[in-house]
């Protein structure tokens, strides 16, 4: 290992084989604080680079220093040069160690750093035993294939997952949805109030609906009820609820109409507010729960009269018939 | 670290003959008290299957290697005898299909033929070989003494071609069924899993007509109807393994047995339709049952339901005794 003064223009930064720019996501890129420290002290430490077989220099550590050097049109920069023979696993370990705060800040970043190691052809056994176990993931080949699928998610989704600190389960879920669908959904980010679980629910229902009806996303977007929601002046929270309700109706048309019929039956007999009727909205269990909540004993006899009424008995029969 | 295969398909092309390890006879794994189970016993003699049905639970279950067939028939039969001899009054129905297809590998293993010969010697057990294949030629000449029921898992031709990859076409299954019928075997019909698809009513109508063009009801030991169901975590697996399949996009809900299935009105519509088709061909003597369904669904479809799982077991035994003399005596109904 040597420290040399190298030409800034000869150093590969974005094109470095060790560039993390496509892997590690940052929450709020804010270079200002770093820049001001450069202004005060200049560049204090050498950057770290790798010299490959063709003598090309790949930046390993020091993106911001390089950025500053270019900004002030500095011709040369001090660089610690790792020779060609440096094991790739050592370089990855060094990089992960340097970036441990960013990497540790989200599951997606941990997965992305595993994918970074895969992209550099690091030995699979090392990735499993060192990286997977180090990040508390399962050290399985199948898990690595899952990481690659997550890495292939659209960039906007990955950024969203980083910002929202999305769980591994939800990340895996997202990999099962078509890219186009995900891209459309994430483009609704400014109009709807999306959390990772709401995004997952919307994607799941919409994906099922589109597949069942042989439709594409544009077909869905041109449906009048959908346009009505997006053209409305509702706020993001209300719009989100409307979209979720609409998709539930589309995903569960039979259930929705059966439940609506039951709700209408219940509404028709106008029960006192002390009596509540519950049924299994999945329609699976053929049973009804009747809750009575009472705060004034005077009302008890009136409630008993309602409970004994033929009207309520008929209602029970009709609901049970639906279930 | 254990060897983990990356893909459930990996083990499907590699056949291994293995000895019996641990207990092989048990009750059907789908047993759950809110749903009526037919109380069949299962002999785990096959692990994995060369076919690739998109809904198959094996893609979530067996991911650890080759297709394995137990070739130690005497050990298997020792365990079977040990269990059935403890209760000689009871007629045991024993299937070999829990973790695979009973006949798909028959040409390479001869396992089913050996089991048929062994069960022919038993008085209180019936072997059920359930298949989606047409591999029946090697078993046609065996003296089975009515102790083996050859069953087919049947579906509309469209479902077979779209979701039961590698299995015999409906036409081939029907031809094989005819051969087995002519060889004097009892036949089981499993319309399971029924799957909603475009024009499903017609699909199932054609299926029923095809089946009854080759078999007579008096040789049909039992008929089951069931609808598509799977563990929730299977949804993504199916979508990943079979991107063209639309199975998982249907309107399904999670049941108390932790499986998703079609919403009840849809299941009822399918059962009503199929049962009304079957009624044109069968008699009151043919036991028809629902696989893993709720009591109220039984009532809506058949107008009645068994009092318990053991009552259903009794109804099977009584039918098989009265119609084919299976079992050592007319079974006695047990009070619950
Ligand atoms: S035939 Fe049965 S065991 Fe084989 S793949 Fe199909 S469902 Fe699975």
PDB file of C-alpha atoms in Angstrom, chain A residues 8-254:
ATOM      1  CA  UNK A   8      -7.811  14.046 -10.087  1.00  0.00           C
ATOM      2  CA  UNK A   9      -8.894  13.596 -13.701  1.00  0.00           C
ATOM      3  CA  UNK A  10      -7.359  10.102 -13.810  1.00  0.00           C
ATOM      4  CA  UNK A  11      -9.391   8.832 -10.906  1.00  0.00           C
ATOM      5  CA  UNK A  12     -12.613   6.939 -11.687  1.00  0.00           C
ATOM      6  CA  UNK A  13     -15.343   8.101  -9.321  1.00  0.00           C
ATOM      7  CA  UNK A  14     -18.811   7.374 -10.727  1.00  0.00           C
ATOM      8  CA  UNK A  15     -17.372   4.751 -13.042  1.00  0.00           C
ATOM      9  CA  UNK A  16     -15.300   3.154 -10.298  1.00  0.00           C
ATOM     10  CA  UNK A  17     -16.087  -0.528  -9.967  1.00  0.00           C
ATOM     11  CA  UNK A  18     -16.434   0.255  -6.266  1.00  0.00           C
ATOM     12  CA  UNK A  19     -18.929   3.066  -6.723  1.00  0.00           C
ATOM     13  CA  UNK A  20     -21.764   2.732  -4.240  1.00  0.00           C
ATOM     14  CA  UNK A  21     -23.934   5.304  -5.929  1.00  0.00           C
ATOM     15  CA  UNK A  22     -26.300   2.677  -7.324  1.00  0.00           C
ATOM     16  CA  UNK A  23     -26.395   0.778  -4.076  1.00  0.00           C
ATOM     17  CA  UNK A  24     -26.418   2.859  -0.930  1.00  0.00           C
ATOM     18  CA  UNK A  25     -29.382   5.181  -0.552  1.00  0.00           C
ATOM     19  CA  UNK A  26     -29.145   8.397   1.394  1.00  0.00           C
ATOM     20  CA  UNK A  27     -32.016  10.013   3.221  1.00  0.00           C
ATOM     21  CA  UNK A  28     -31.330  13.697   2.791  1.00  0.00           C
ATOM     22  CA  UNK A  29     -28.279  14.443   0.726  1.00  0.00           C
ATOM     23  CA  UNK A  30     -26.871  17.504   2.428  1.00  0.00           C
ATOM     24  CA  UNK A  31     -23.320  18.167   1.323  1.00  0.00           C
ATOM     25  CA  UNK A  32     -23.226  21.698   2.751  1.00  0.00           C
ATOM     26  CA  UNK A  33     -21.796  20.780   6.136  1.00  0.00           C
ATOM     27  CA  UNK A  34     -18.996  18.753   4.554  1.00  0.00           C
ATOM     28  CA  UNK A  35     -18.213  21.462   2.053  1.00  0.00           C
ATOM     29  CA  UNK A  36     -17.867  24.034   4.805  1.00  0.00           C
ATOM     30  CA  UNK A  37     -15.426  21.799   6.688  1.00  0.00           C
ATOM     31  CA  UNK A  38     -13.419  21.498   3.470  1.00  0.00           C
ATOM     32  CA  UNK A  39     -13.433  25.262   3.259  1.00  0.00           C
ATOM     33  CA  UNK A  40     -12.027  25.490   6.749  1.00  0.00           C
ATOM     34  CA  UNK A  41      -9.448  22.717   6.700  1.00  0.00           C
ATOM     35  CA  UNK A  42      -9.090  21.697   3.071  1.00  0.00           C
ATOM     36  CA  UNK A  43      -8.819  18.012   2.274  1.00  0.00           C
ATOM     37  CA  UNK A  44      -7.238  16.470   5.351  1.00  0.00           C
ATOM     38  CA  UNK A  45      -7.079  12.765   4.489  1.00  0.00           C
ATOM     39  CA  UNK A  46      -6.023  10.880   1.377  1.00  0.00           C
ATOM     40  CA  UNK A  47      -8.737   9.180  -0.633  1.00  0.00           C
ATOM     41  CA  UNK A  48      -8.489   5.423  -0.985  1.00  0.00           C
ATOM     42  CA  UNK A  49      -8.211   3.940  -4.459  1.00  0.00           C
ATOM     43  CA  UNK A  50      -7.670   0.588  -6.090  1.00  0.00           C
ATOM     44  CA  UNK A  51      -5.268   0.206  -8.991  1.00  0.00           C
ATOM     45  CA  UNK A  52      -6.437  -2.465 -11.401  1.00  0.00           C
ATOM     46  CA  UNK A  53      -4.489  -4.628 -13.850  1.00  0.00           C
ATOM     47  CA  UNK A  54      -4.708  -1.909 -16.532  1.00  0.00           C
ATOM     48  CA  UNK A  55      -3.395   0.626 -13.989  1.00  0.00           C
ATOM     49  CA  UNK A  56      -6.741   2.375 -13.842  1.00  0.00           C
ATOM     50  CA  UNK A  57      -7.537   3.970 -10.504  1.00  0.00           C
ATOM     51  CA  UNK A  58     -10.935   3.226  -8.954  1.00  0.00           C
ATOM     52  CA  UNK A  59     -12.103   5.317  -6.061  1.00  0.00           C
ATOM     53  CA  UNK A  60     -12.975   3.259  -2.993  1.00  0.00           C
ATOM     54  CA  UNK A  61     -13.423   5.962  -0.380  1.00  0.00           C
ATOM     55  CA  UNK A  62     -13.579   9.737  -0.691  1.00  0.00           C
ATOM     56  CA  UNK A  63     -16.411  10.725  -3.035  1.00  0.00           C
ATOM     57  CA  UNK A  64     -16.992  14.005  -1.236  1.00  0.00           C
ATOM     58  CA  UNK A  65     -13.261  14.834  -1.173  1.00  0.00           C
ATOM     59  CA  UNK A  66     -13.105  14.171  -4.911  1.00  0.00           C
ATOM     60  CA  UNK A  67     -16.177  16.321  -5.407  1.00  0.00           C
ATOM     61  CA  UNK A  68     -14.554  19.154  -3.481  1.00  0.00           C
ATOM     62  CA  UNK A  69     -11.253  18.743  -5.324  1.00  0.00           C
ATOM     63  CA  UNK A  70     -13.060  19.079  -8.649  1.00  0.00           C
ATOM     64  CA  UNK A  71     -15.060  22.017  -7.362  1.00  0.00           C
ATOM     65  CA  UNK A  72     -11.948  23.992  -6.497  1.00  0.00           C
ATOM     66  CA  UNK A  73     -10.245  22.718  -9.662  1.00  0.00           C
ATOM     67  CA  UNK A  74      -7.475  20.991  -7.727  1.00  0.00           C
ATOM     68  CA  UNK A  75      -5.300  19.048 -10.162  1.00  0.00           C
ATOM     69  CA  UNK A  76      -3.880  16.409  -7.820  1.00  0.00           C
ATOM     70  CA  UNK A  77      -5.077  14.635  -4.739  1.00  0.00           C
ATOM     71  CA  UNK A  78      -3.367  12.431  -2.205  1.00  0.00           C
ATOM     72  CA  UNK A  79      -4.462   8.838  -2.581  1.00  0.00           C
ATOM     73  CA  UNK A  80      -3.776   5.687  -0.641  1.00  0.00           C
ATOM     74  CA  UNK A  81      -3.419   3.065  -3.338  1.00  0.00           C
ATOM     75  CA  UNK A  82      -4.459  -0.531  -2.817  1.00  0.00           C
ATOM     76  CA  UNK A  83      -2.657  -2.883  -5.174  1.00  0.00           C
ATOM     77  CA  UNK A  84      -4.335  -5.159  -7.698  1.00  0.00           C
ATOM     78  CA  UNK A  85      -3.719  -8.137  -5.408  1.00  0.00           C
ATOM     79  CA  UNK A  86      -5.933  -6.761  -2.627  1.00  0.00           C
ATOM     80  CA  UNK A  87      -8.677  -9.307  -1.946  1.00  0.00           C
ATOM     81  CA  UNK A  88     -12.083  -7.971  -2.956  1.00  0.00           C
ATOM     82  CA  UNK A  89     -13.524  -9.094   0.379  1.00  0.00           C
ATOM     83  CA  UNK A  90     -11.056  -6.803   2.196  1.00  0.00           C
ATOM     84  CA  UNK A  91     -12.106  -3.858   0.064  1.00  0.00           C
ATOM     85  CA  UNK A  92     -15.804  -4.575   0.622  1.00  0.00           C
ATOM     86  CA  UNK A  93     -15.223  -4.923   4.368  1.00  0.00           C
ATOM     87  CA  UNK A  94     -13.416  -1.594   4.412  1.00  0.00           C
ATOM     88  CA  UNK A  95     -16.194   0.117   2.471  1.00  0.00           C
ATOM     89  CA  UNK A  96     -18.965  -1.354   4.580  1.00  0.00           C
ATOM     90  CA  UNK A  97     -17.126  -0.339   7.696  1.00  0.00           C
ATOM     91  CA  UNK A  98     -16.751   3.230   6.410  1.00  0.00           C
ATOM     92  CA  UNK A  99     -20.416   3.419   5.461  1.00  0.00           C
ATOM     93  CA  UNK A 100     -21.787   1.540   8.445  1.00  0.00           C
ATOM     94  CA  UNK A 101     -24.071   4.388   9.548  1.00  0.00           C
ATOM     95  CA  UNK A 102     -25.760   4.753   6.172  1.00  0.00           C
ATOM     96  CA  UNK A 103     -25.926   1.007   5.655  1.00  0.00           C
ATOM     97  CA  UNK A 104     -27.295   0.357   9.116  1.00  0.00           C
ATOM     98  CA  UNK A 105     -29.971   3.007   8.683  1.00  0.00           C
ATOM     99  CA  UNK A 106     -32.312   0.818   6.598  1.00  0.00           C
ATOM    100  CA  UNK A 107     -32.914  -2.786   5.618  1.00  0.00           C
ATOM    101  CA  UNK A 108     -32.785  -1.847   1.962  1.00  0.00           C
ATOM    102  CA  UNK A 109     -29.267  -0.450   2.382  1.00  0.00           C
ATOM    103  CA  UNK A 110     -28.111  -3.659   4.050  1.00  0.00           C
ATOM    104  CA  UNK A 111     -29.543  -5.636   1.168  1.00  0.00           C
ATOM    105  CA  UNK A 112     -28.042  -3.275  -1.366  1.00  0.00           C
ATOM    106  CA  UNK A 113     -24.612  -3.708   0.175  1.00  0.00           C
ATOM    107  CA  UNK A 114     -24.995  -7.474  -0.168  1.00  0.00           C
ATOM    108  CA  UNK A 115     -25.865  -6.917  -3.820  1.00  0.00           C
ATOM    109  CA  UNK A 116     -22.840  -4.674  -4.143  1.00  0.00           C
ATOM    110  CA  UNK A 117     -20.691  -7.575  -2.921  1.00  0.00           C
ATOM    111  CA  UNK A 118     -22.439  -9.934  -5.359  1.00  0.00           C
ATOM    112  CA  UNK A 119     -21.778  -7.480  -8.213  1.00  0.00           C
ATOM    113  CA  UNK A 120     -18.055  -7.612  -7.381  1.00  0.00           C
ATOM    114  CA  UNK A 121     -18.090 -11.417  -7.522  1.00  0.00           C
ATOM    115  CA  UNK A 122     -17.173 -11.759  -3.872  1.00  0.00           C
ATOM    116  CA  UNK A 123     -17.268 -15.460  -2.891  1.00  0.00           C
ATOM    117  CA  UNK A 124     -20.811 -16.507  -2.032  1.00  0.00           C
ATOM    118  CA  UNK A 125     -19.766 -18.318   1.133  1.00  0.00           C
ATOM    119  CA  UNK A 126     -18.108 -15.120   2.411  1.00  0.00           C
ATOM    120  CA  UNK A 127     -21.188 -13.061   1.567  1.00  0.00           C
ATOM    121  CA  UNK A 128     -23.404 -15.525   3.425  1.00  0.00           C
ATOM    122  CA  UNK A 129     -21.208 -16.001   6.456  1.00  0.00           C
ATOM    123  CA  UNK A 130     -19.877 -12.480   6.858  1.00  0.00           C
ATOM    124  CA  UNK A 131     -22.432 -10.119   5.404  1.00  0.00           C
ATOM    125  CA  UNK A 132     -25.725 -11.986   5.831  1.00  0.00           C
ATOM    126  CA  UNK A 133     -24.959 -13.094   9.352  1.00  0.00           C
ATOM    127  CA  UNK A 134     -23.471  -9.679  10.167  1.00  0.00           C
ATOM    128  CA  UNK A 135     -26.728  -8.032   9.112  1.00  0.00           C
ATOM    129  CA  UNK A 136     -28.886 -10.649  10.896  1.00  0.00           C
ATOM    130  CA  UNK A 137     -30.165 -12.174   7.676  1.00  0.00           C
ATOM    131  CA  UNK A 138     -30.509 -15.850   6.835  1.00  0.00           C
ATOM    132  CA  UNK A 139     -27.243 -17.090   5.338  1.00  0.00           C
ATOM    133  CA  UNK A 140     -28.916 -18.934   2.448  1.00  0.00           C
ATOM    134  CA  UNK A 141     -28.358 -18.908  -1.280  1.00  0.00           C
ATOM    135  CA  UNK A 142     -32.094 -18.423  -1.724  1.00  0.00           C
ATOM    136  CA  UNK A 143     -31.902 -15.274   0.386  1.00  0.00           C
ATOM    137  CA  UNK A 144     -29.188 -13.896  -1.889  1.00  0.00           C
ATOM    138  CA  UNK A 145     -31.428 -14.415  -4.910  1.00  0.00           C
ATOM    139  CA  UNK A 146     -34.125 -12.518  -3.013  1.00  0.00           C
ATOM    140  CA  UNK A 147     -31.639  -9.669  -2.424  1.00  0.00           C
ATOM    141  CA  UNK A 148     -31.003  -9.477  -6.150  1.00  0.00           C
ATOM    142  CA  UNK A 149     -34.726  -9.236  -6.813  1.00  0.00           C
ATOM    143  CA  UNK A 150     -34.967  -6.401  -4.290  1.00  0.00           C
ATOM    144  CA  UNK A 151     -32.030  -4.682  -5.959  1.00  0.00           C
ATOM    145  CA  UNK A 152     -33.954  -4.809  -9.236  1.00  0.00           C
ATOM    146  CA  UNK A 153     -36.875  -2.817  -7.821  1.00  0.00           C
ATOM    147  CA  UNK A 154     -37.337   0.610  -9.412  1.00  0.00           C
ATOM    148  CA  UNK A 155     -35.014   3.205  -7.891  1.00  0.00           C
ATOM    149  CA  UNK A 156     -37.963   5.329  -6.667  1.00  0.00           C
ATOM    150  CA  UNK A 157     -39.375   2.375  -4.765  1.00  0.00           C
ATOM    151  CA  UNK A 158     -36.021   1.645  -3.199  1.00  0.00           C
ATOM    152  CA  UNK A 159     -35.670   5.269  -2.112  1.00  0.00           C
ATOM    153  CA  UNK A 160     -39.185   5.144  -0.655  1.00  0.00           C
ATOM    154  CA  UNK A 161     -38.309   1.950   1.222  1.00  0.00           C
ATOM    155  CA  UNK A 162     -35.173   3.577   2.558  1.00  0.00           C
ATOM    156  CA  UNK A 163     -37.021   6.710   3.686  1.00  0.00           C
ATOM    157  CA  UNK A 164     -39.851   4.696   5.266  1.00  0.00           C
ATOM    158  CA  UNK A 165     -37.504   2.134   6.855  1.00  0.00           C
ATOM    159  CA  UNK A 166     -39.475  -0.640   5.186  1.00  0.00           C
ATOM    160  CA  UNK A 167     -39.258  -4.151   6.648  1.00  0.00           C
ATOM    161  CA  UNK A 168     -37.658  -7.062   4.834  1.00  0.00           C
ATOM    162  CA  UNK A 169     -41.046  -8.782   4.454  1.00  0.00           C
ATOM    163  CA  UNK A 170     -42.506  -5.769   2.669  1.00  0.00           C
ATOM    164  CA  UNK A 171     -39.436  -5.392   0.507  1.00  0.00           C
ATOM    165  CA  UNK A 172     -39.791  -9.008  -0.550  1.00  0.00           C
ATOM    166  CA  UNK A 173     -43.494  -8.437  -1.222  1.00  0.00           C
ATOM    167  CA  UNK A 174     -42.711  -5.545  -3.551  1.00  0.00           C
ATOM    168  CA  UNK A 175     -40.525  -7.783  -5.682  1.00  0.00           C
ATOM    169  CA  UNK A 176     -43.580  -9.783  -6.724  1.00  0.00           C
ATOM    170  CA  UNK A 177     -45.349  -6.837  -8.334  1.00  0.00           C
ATOM    171  CA  UNK A 178     -44.730  -5.772 -11.936  1.00  0.00           C
ATOM    172  CA  UNK A 179     -42.273  -2.876 -12.285  1.00  0.00           C
ATOM    173  CA  UNK A 180     -44.716  -0.745 -14.255  1.00  0.00           C
ATOM    174  CA  UNK A 181     -47.318  -1.085 -11.555  1.00  0.00           C
ATOM    175  CA  UNK A 182     -44.842  -0.102  -8.847  1.00  0.00           C
ATOM    176  CA  UNK A 183     -43.611   2.869 -10.849  1.00  0.00           C
ATOM    177  CA  UNK A 184     -47.167   4.123 -11.276  1.00  0.00           C
ATOM    178  CA  UNK A 185     -47.982   3.656  -7.608  1.00  0.00           C
ATOM    179  CA  UNK A 186     -44.884   5.469  -6.415  1.00  0.00           C
ATOM    180  CA  UNK A 187     -45.711   8.324  -8.757  1.00  0.00           C
ATOM    181  CA  UNK A 188     -48.866   8.826  -6.628  1.00  0.00           C
ATOM    182  CA  UNK A 189     -46.611   9.627  -3.671  1.00  0.00           C
ATOM    183  CA  UNK A 190     -47.397  13.322  -3.777  1.00  0.00           C
ATOM    184  CA  UNK A 191     -51.154  12.801  -4.092  1.00  0.00           C
ATOM    185  CA  UNK A 192     -51.688  10.008  -1.598  1.00  0.00           C
ATOM    186  CA  UNK A 193     -50.492   9.398   1.910  1.00  0.00           C
ATOM    187  CA  UNK A 194     -48.438   6.284   1.383  1.00  0.00           C
ATOM    188  CA  UNK A 195     -46.820   4.129   4.005  1.00  0.00           C
ATOM    189  CA  UNK A 196     -45.053   0.917   3.070  1.00  0.00           C
ATOM    190  CA  UNK A 197     -47.992  -1.213   4.210  1.00  0.00           C
ATOM    191  CA  UNK A 198     -50.546   0.933   2.370  1.00  0.00           C
ATOM    192  CA  UNK A 199     -48.414   0.772  -0.751  1.00  0.00           C
ATOM    193  CA  UNK A 200     -48.215  -3.004  -0.377  1.00  0.00           C
ATOM    194  CA  UNK A 201     -51.985  -3.309   0.114  1.00  0.00           C
ATOM    195  CA  UNK A 202     -52.771  -1.091  -2.874  1.00  0.00           C
ATOM    196  CA  UNK A 203     -50.250  -2.933  -5.052  1.00  0.00           C
ATOM    197  CA  UNK A 204     -51.591  -6.324  -4.013  1.00  0.00           C
ATOM    198  CA  UNK A 205     -55.262  -5.512  -4.618  1.00  0.00           C
ATOM    199  CA  UNK A 206     -54.595  -3.650  -7.819  1.00  0.00           C
ATOM    200  CA  UNK A 207     -52.316  -6.353  -9.180  1.00  0.00           C
ATOM    201  CA  UNK A 208     -54.926  -9.043  -8.474  1.00  0.00           C
ATOM    202  CA  UNK A 209     -57.681  -6.952 -10.007  1.00  0.00           C
ATOM    203  CA  UNK A 210     -55.699  -6.210 -13.165  1.00  0.00           C
ATOM    204  CA  UNK A 211     -54.691  -9.848 -13.630  1.00  0.00           C
ATOM    205  CA  UNK A 212     -58.204 -11.121 -13.054  1.00  0.00           C
ATOM    206  CA  UNK A 213     -59.785  -8.609 -15.419  1.00  0.00           C
ATOM    207  CA  UNK A 214     -57.000  -8.850 -18.036  1.00  0.00           C
ATOM    208  CA  UNK A 215     -56.421  -5.113 -17.736  1.00  0.00           C
ATOM    209  CA  UNK A 216     -53.331  -2.961 -17.641  1.00  0.00           C
ATOM    210  CA  UNK A 217     -52.636  -0.037 -15.368  1.00  0.00           C
ATOM    211  CA  UNK A 218     -53.725   2.504 -17.985  1.00  0.00           C
ATOM    212  CA  UNK A 219     -57.055   0.711 -18.309  1.00  0.00           C
ATOM    213  CA  UNK A 220     -57.515   1.074 -14.576  1.00  0.00           C
ATOM    214  CA  UNK A 221     -56.517   4.728 -14.561  1.00  0.00           C
ATOM    215  CA  UNK A 222     -59.054   5.509 -17.254  1.00  0.00           C
ATOM    216  CA  UNK A 223     -61.934   4.066 -15.231  1.00  0.00           C
ATOM    217  CA  UNK A 224     -64.317   6.937 -14.322  1.00  0.00           C
ATOM    218  CA  UNK A 225     -64.348   6.205 -10.553  1.00  0.00           C
ATOM    219  CA  UNK A 226     -60.569   6.302 -10.496  1.00  0.00           C
ATOM    220  CA  UNK A 227     -60.390   9.548 -12.418  1.00  0.00           C
ATOM    221  CA  UNK A 228     -62.991  11.038 -10.149  1.00  0.00           C
ATOM    222  CA  UNK A 229     -60.828  10.365  -7.094  1.00  0.00           C
ATOM    223  CA  UNK A 230     -57.662  11.751  -8.617  1.00  0.00           C
ATOM    224  CA  UNK A 231     -59.420  14.803 -10.073  1.00  0.00           C
ATOM    225  CA  UNK A 232     -61.126  15.603  -6.782  1.00  0.00           C
ATOM    226  CA  UNK A 233     -60.000  18.351  -4.433  1.00  0.00           C
ATOM    227  CA  UNK A 234     -59.703  15.902  -1.533  1.00  0.00           C
ATOM    228  CA  UNK A 235     -56.580  15.951   0.600  1.00  0.00           C
ATOM    229  CA  UNK A 236     -53.990  13.135   0.424  1.00  0.00           C
ATOM    230  CA  UNK A 237     -55.392  11.251   3.412  1.00  0.00           C
ATOM    231  CA  UNK A 238     -58.986  11.219   2.070  1.00  0.00           C
ATOM    232  CA  UNK A 239     -57.834  10.352  -1.425  1.00  0.00           C
ATOM    233  CA  UNK A 240     -55.820   7.454  -0.038  1.00  0.00           C
ATOM    234  CA  UNK A 241     -58.859   6.124   1.798  1.00  0.00           C
ATOM    235  CA  UNK A 242     -61.005   6.436  -1.335  1.00  0.00           C
ATOM    236  CA  UNK A 243     -58.435   4.568  -3.423  1.00  0.00           C
ATOM    237  CA  UNK A 244     -58.185   1.820  -0.805  1.00  0.00           C
ATOM    238  CA  UNK A 245     -61.978   1.456  -0.614  1.00  0.00           C
ATOM    239  CA  UNK A 246     -62.315   1.356  -4.365  1.00  0.00           C
ATOM    240  CA  UNK A 247     -59.631  -1.289  -4.701  1.00  0.00           C
ATOM    241  CA  UNK A 248     -61.203  -3.377  -1.953  1.00  0.00           C
ATOM    242  CA  UNK A 249     -64.495  -3.311  -3.864  1.00  0.00           C
ATOM    243  CA  UNK A 250     -62.735  -4.353  -7.035  1.00  0.00           C
ATOM    244  CA  UNK A 251     -60.755  -7.094  -5.360  1.00  0.00           C
ATOM    245  CA  UNK A 252     -63.727  -8.429  -3.355  1.00  0.00           C
ATOM    246  CA  UNK A 253     -66.881  -7.742  -5.385  1.00  0.00           C
ATOM    247  CA  UNK A 254     -68.837 -10.744  -4.075  1.00  0.00           C
TER     248      UNK A 254
END
